Amino acid sequence: MKVLLTGGTGYIGSHTAIELLKLGYEVEIMDNLFNSKITVLDRIEEIAGVKPKFYKVDLLDKEGMDKMFAEGGYDLVIHFAGLKAVGESVEKPLKYYENNVGGTINLLECMKKYGVNKIVFSSSATVYGDQGVAELTEEMQTGVGITNPYGETKHVIEEILKDVAEAEPEFEATILRYFNPVGAHPSGLIGEDPNDIPNNLMPIIMKVSTGEIEKLKVYGNDYDTVDGTGVRDYIHVVDLAKGHVAAIEKMKPGISIFNLGTGKGTSVLEMVAAFEKASGEKLPYEIVGRRAGDLAEIYANPGKAEKELSWKTELTIEDAMNDTINYLKHLKEK
Ligand code: NAD
Ligand code: UD1
């Protein structure tokens, strides 16, 4: 099977490329390299033994996309490409709608023109908004109480995919709602290496440990959680990558939606403690006020993916911390 990964040089796409290549899938990658580096392709080759064919194309470049699809002969697309900086999306909403929603429409048009009916889409737990409960299941109503344009783009794209599936009986779309991806490949060769200032917890912890950021600001310790700090479901990126393989092996006509998470919540201070234990270093932090739009506690109910995709997570927070520290060592040596 020939699979196109949009955004495939990015954090989650590159790990997924490796899992697919290991199983003998033919993989091609397109990316505009806005938030990733071309050298990732060499790292993928080092790990998986194959260097995927690469197109430096922007989702918004209709001509470039058409040319790629004309050459491609793809059976399936995994659509990772998108902008994901929540804070920036609040400041530049049009950029986010244009890139994420407009880009997806261009992609779907190309798929239709070239007879590609199968797509797996990178969605996010953010589409659930505030449900008033911590454990989230796929049948909950989405799209209410989303607090930023980034999250809205994920919701809108989900709705577009549902409409296309309604209109075209042969269309197969699997929406994967990721919880909080963390960790790196155990080889230490690839991981999360954002080009700009991160706003998610794990990349900030990484930058505090390297001294690029002075200390971690913990956003609130007065939530109704185990220690007052926010609780999330952190999933190792290799488990997440394997979730994509499981999903493409079970594609069926219409829309399928799965949470990809561990089912277990971890607090910010538990993450700090896990990083300190794995690294043997103190991680400087201070408690500050709550971040606007944050929820106290959310985690996945991953039961549907386990039942229907025969997939569940195998790696732990400790594995994620060890792999992140190993990756940081490789980054320093480069
Ligand atoms: P990433 O930034 O590492 O990867 C995304 C890739 O898409 C980047 O390489 C970027 O250069 C590329 N890209 C962006 N806009 C493009 C465009 N117009 N044309 C071509 N390429 C473009 O991010 P990631 O963490 O690997 O996330 C992958 C997907 O998963 C994204 O859609 C993201 O929104 C979603 N997601 C991520 C998280 C997370 O915490 N990492 C959580 C939930 C959902
Ligand atoms: C955030 C986004 C969400 C997006 C997700 C993945 C917000 C409000 N939500 O979710 O839309 O889908 O990232 O990209 O931005 N924390 C700190 N200090 C920090 C950073 C984070 O204490 O410097 C805490 C947060 O308060 C939270 C936890 O760490 O409790 C995880 O934060 P983060 O990594 O940003 O993920 P989410 O809040 O789940």
PDB file of C-alpha atoms and ligand atoms in Angstrom, residues 6-14 30-37 55-61 65 79-85 98-100 103 121-126 150 153-154 176-182 191-195 200 237 240 244, ligand 1:
ATOM      1  CA  THR A   6       1.309  15.267   4.757  1.00  0.00           C
ATOM      2  CA  GLY A   7       3.432  16.983   7.412  1.00  0.00           C
ATOM      3  CA  GLY A   8       5.491  13.792   7.508  1.00  0.00           C
ATOM      4  CA  THR A   9       8.787  15.420   8.522  1.00  0.00           C
ATOM      5  CA  GLY A  10       7.074  16.762  11.666  1.00  0.00           C
ATOM      6  CA  TYR A  11       7.113  15.247  15.139  1.00  0.00           C
ATOM      7  CA  ILE A  12       4.258  12.730  14.905  1.00  0.00           C
ATOM      8  CA  GLY A  13       4.516  12.175  11.139  1.00  0.00           C
ATOM      9  CA  SER A  14       8.189  11.161  11.270  1.00  0.00           C
ATOM     10  CA  MET A  30       5.103  16.102   1.704  1.00  0.00           C
ATOM     11  CA  ASP A  31       5.842  19.092   3.931  1.00  0.00           C
ATOM     12  CA  ASN A  32       6.565  22.792   3.469  1.00  0.00           C
ATOM     13  CA  LEU A  33       9.263  22.498   6.207  1.00  0.00           C
ATOM     14  CA  PHE A  34       7.719  25.384   8.134  1.00  0.00           C
ATOM     15  CA  ASN A  35       8.062  23.513  11.425  1.00  0.00           C
ATOM     16  CA  SER A  36      10.442  20.661  10.593  1.00  0.00           C
ATOM     17  CA  LYS A  37      13.814  19.992   9.021  1.00  0.00           C
ATOM     18  CA  TYR A  55       7.923  16.663  -1.878  1.00  0.00           C
ATOM     19  CA  LYS A  56       8.552  20.152  -0.506  1.00  0.00           C
ATOM     20  CA  VAL A  57       5.046  21.388  -1.175  1.00  0.00           C
ATOM     21  CA  ASP A  58       2.626  23.638   0.659  1.00  0.00           C
ATOM     22  CA  LEU A  59      -0.953  22.431   1.149  1.00  0.00           C
ATOM     23  CA  LEU A  60      -2.056  25.818  -0.203  1.00  0.00           C
ATOM     24  CA  ASP A  61      -0.037  25.412  -3.429  1.00  0.00           C
ATOM     25  CA  MET A  65      -0.234  19.471  -4.855  1.00  0.00           C
ATOM     26  CA  HIS A  79      -2.948  14.130   7.080  1.00  0.00           C
ATOM     27  CA  PHE A  80      -0.655  15.528   9.781  1.00  0.00           C
ATOM     28  CA  ALA A  81       0.201  18.869   8.148  1.00  0.00           C
ATOM     29  CA  GLY A  82      -1.098  21.852  10.043  1.00  0.00           C
ATOM     30  CA  LEU A  83      -0.152  24.745  12.265  1.00  0.00           C
ATOM     31  CA  LYS A  84      -0.501  23.949  15.965  1.00  0.00           C
ATOM     32  CA  ALA A  85       0.637  26.889  18.115  1.00  0.00           C
ATOM     33  CA  GLU A  98      -6.449  29.351   5.848  1.00  0.00           C
ATOM     34  CA  ASN A  99      -3.616  26.899   6.443  1.00  0.00           C
ATOM     35  CA  ASN A 100      -5.439  24.162   8.345  1.00  0.00           C
ATOM     36  CA  GLY A 103      -5.150  23.396   3.161  1.00  0.00           C
ATOM     37  CA  PHE A 121      -6.776  12.854  10.054  1.00  0.00           C
ATOM     38  CA  SER A 122      -4.765  14.188  13.027  1.00  0.00           C
ATOM     39  CA  SER A 123      -7.387  15.646  15.313  1.00  0.00           C
ATOM     40  CA  SER A 124      -7.088  16.575  18.952  1.00  0.00           C
ATOM     41  CA  ALA A 125      -8.791  16.107  22.303  1.00  0.00           C
ATOM     42  CA  THR A 126      -9.295  19.876  22.144  1.00  0.00           C
ATOM     43  CA  TYR A 150      -6.446  26.184  16.507  1.00  0.00           C
ATOM     44  CA  THR A 153      -9.854  24.336  12.911  1.00  0.00           C
ATOM     45  CA  LYS A 154      -9.703  20.729  14.135  1.00  0.00           C
ATOM     46  CA  LEU A 176      -7.777  10.232  15.405  1.00  0.00           C
ATOM     47  CA  ARG A 177      -8.168  12.459  18.451  1.00  0.00           C
ATOM     48  CA  TYR A 178      -4.733  12.628  20.013  1.00  0.00           C
ATOM     49  CA  PHE A 179      -4.335  13.394  23.678  1.00  0.00           C
ATOM     50  CA  ASN A 180      -0.918  14.801  24.688  1.00  0.00           C
ATOM     51  CA  PRO A 181       1.933  13.316  22.628  1.00  0.00           C
ATOM     52  CA  VAL A 182       5.307  13.182  24.418  1.00  0.00           C
ATOM     53  CA  GLY A 191      11.835  13.740  18.550  1.00  0.00           C
ATOM     54  CA  GLU A 192      10.082  17.040  19.005  1.00  0.00           C
ATOM     55  CA  ASP A 193      12.303  19.883  17.835  1.00  0.00           C
ATOM     56  CA  PRO A 194      10.094  22.923  17.325  1.00  0.00           C
ATOM     57  CA  ASN A 195      11.486  25.811  15.254  1.00  0.00           C
ATOM     58  CA  ASN A 200       3.201  22.813  25.404  1.00  0.00           C
ATOM     59  CA  VAL A 237       4.746   9.279  20.420  1.00  0.00           C
ATOM     60  CA  LEU A 240       0.699   7.114  18.949  1.00  0.00           C
ATOM     61  CA  HIS A 244      -1.982   5.144  12.965  1.00  0.00           C
TER      62      HIS A 244
HETATM   63  P1  NAD B   1       4.604  19.378  13.683  1.00  0.00           P
HETATM   64  O1  NAD B   1       4.545  20.848  13.593  1.00  0.00           O
HETATM   65  O2  NAD B   1       5.856  18.743  14.192  1.00  0.00           O
HETATM   66  O3  NAD B   1       4.258  18.708  12.260  1.00  0.00           O
HETATM   67  C1  NAD B   1       3.364  19.296  11.353  1.00  0.00           C
HETATM   68  C2  NAD B   1       4.078  19.452  10.030  1.00  0.00           C
HETATM   69  O4  NAD B   1       3.187  20.074   9.096  1.00  0.00           O
HETATM   70  C3  NAD B   1       5.314  20.353  10.116  1.00  0.00           C
HETATM   71  O5  NAD B   1       6.431  19.637   9.645  1.00  0.00           O
HETATM   72  C4  NAD B   1       4.974  21.568   9.234  1.00  0.00           C
HETATM   73  O6  NAD B   1       6.107  22.068   8.576  1.00  0.00           O
HETATM   74  C5  NAD B   1       3.935  20.958   8.301  1.00  0.00           C
HETATM   75  N1  NAD B   1       2.999  21.940   7.729  1.00  0.00           N
HETATM   76  C6  NAD B   1       2.248  22.875   8.377  1.00  0.00           C
HETATM   77  N2  NAD B   1       1.511  23.575   7.504  1.00  0.00           N
HETATM   78  C7  NAD B   1       1.796  23.065   6.267  1.00  0.00           C
HETATM   79  C8  NAD B   1       1.355  23.377   4.951  1.00  0.00           C
HETATM   80  N3  NAD B   1       0.508  24.377   4.713  1.00  0.00           N
HETATM   81  N4  NAD B   1       1.842  22.644   3.926  1.00  0.00           N
HETATM   82  C9  NAD B   1       2.725  21.649   4.134  1.00  0.00           C
HETATM   83  N5  NAD B   1       3.183  21.320   5.355  1.00  0.00           N
HETATM   84  C10 NAD B   1       2.719  22.020   6.402  1.00  0.00           C
HETATM   85  O7  NAD B   1       3.344  18.901  14.558  1.00  0.00           O
HETATM   86  P2  NAD B   1       2.990  17.486  15.175  1.00  0.00           P
HETATM   87  O8  NAD B   1       3.080  17.602  16.642  1.00  0.00           O
HETATM   88  O9  NAD B   1       3.730  16.404  14.461  1.00  0.00           O
HETATM   89  O10 NAD B   1       1.451  17.430  14.815  1.00  0.00           O
HETATM   90  C11 NAD B   1       0.956  16.743  13.673  1.00  0.00           C
HETATM   91  C12 NAD B   1      -0.537  16.949  13.612  1.00  0.00           C
HETATM   92  O11 NAD B   1      -1.135  16.462  14.815  1.00  0.00           O
HETATM   93  C13 NAD B   1      -0.978  18.419  13.500  1.00  0.00           C
HETATM   94  O12 NAD B   1      -2.081  18.487  12.632  1.00  0.00           O
HETATM   95  C14 NAD B   1      -1.365  18.771  14.911  1.00  0.00           C
HETATM   96  O13 NAD B   1      -2.311  19.795  14.955  1.00  0.00           O
HETATM   97  C15 NAD B   1      -1.959  17.464  15.403  1.00  0.00           C
HETATM   98  N6  NAD B   1      -1.919  17.336  16.871  1.00  0.00           N
HETATM   99  C16 NAD B   1      -0.740  17.504  17.534  1.00  0.00           C
HETATM  100  C17 NAD B   1      -0.724  17.435  18.926  1.00  0.00           C
HETATM  101  C18 NAD B   1       0.563  17.674  19.679  1.00  0.00           C
HETATM  102  O14 NAD B   1       0.496  18.002  20.860  1.00  0.00           O
HETATM  103  N7  NAD B   1       1.730  17.504  19.095  1.00  0.00           N
HETATM  104  C19 NAD B   1      -1.888  17.153  19.633  1.00  0.00           C
HETATM  105  C20 NAD B   1      -3.076  16.946  18.917  1.00  0.00           C
HETATM  106  C21 NAD B   1      -3.079  17.042  17.517  1.00  0.00           C
END
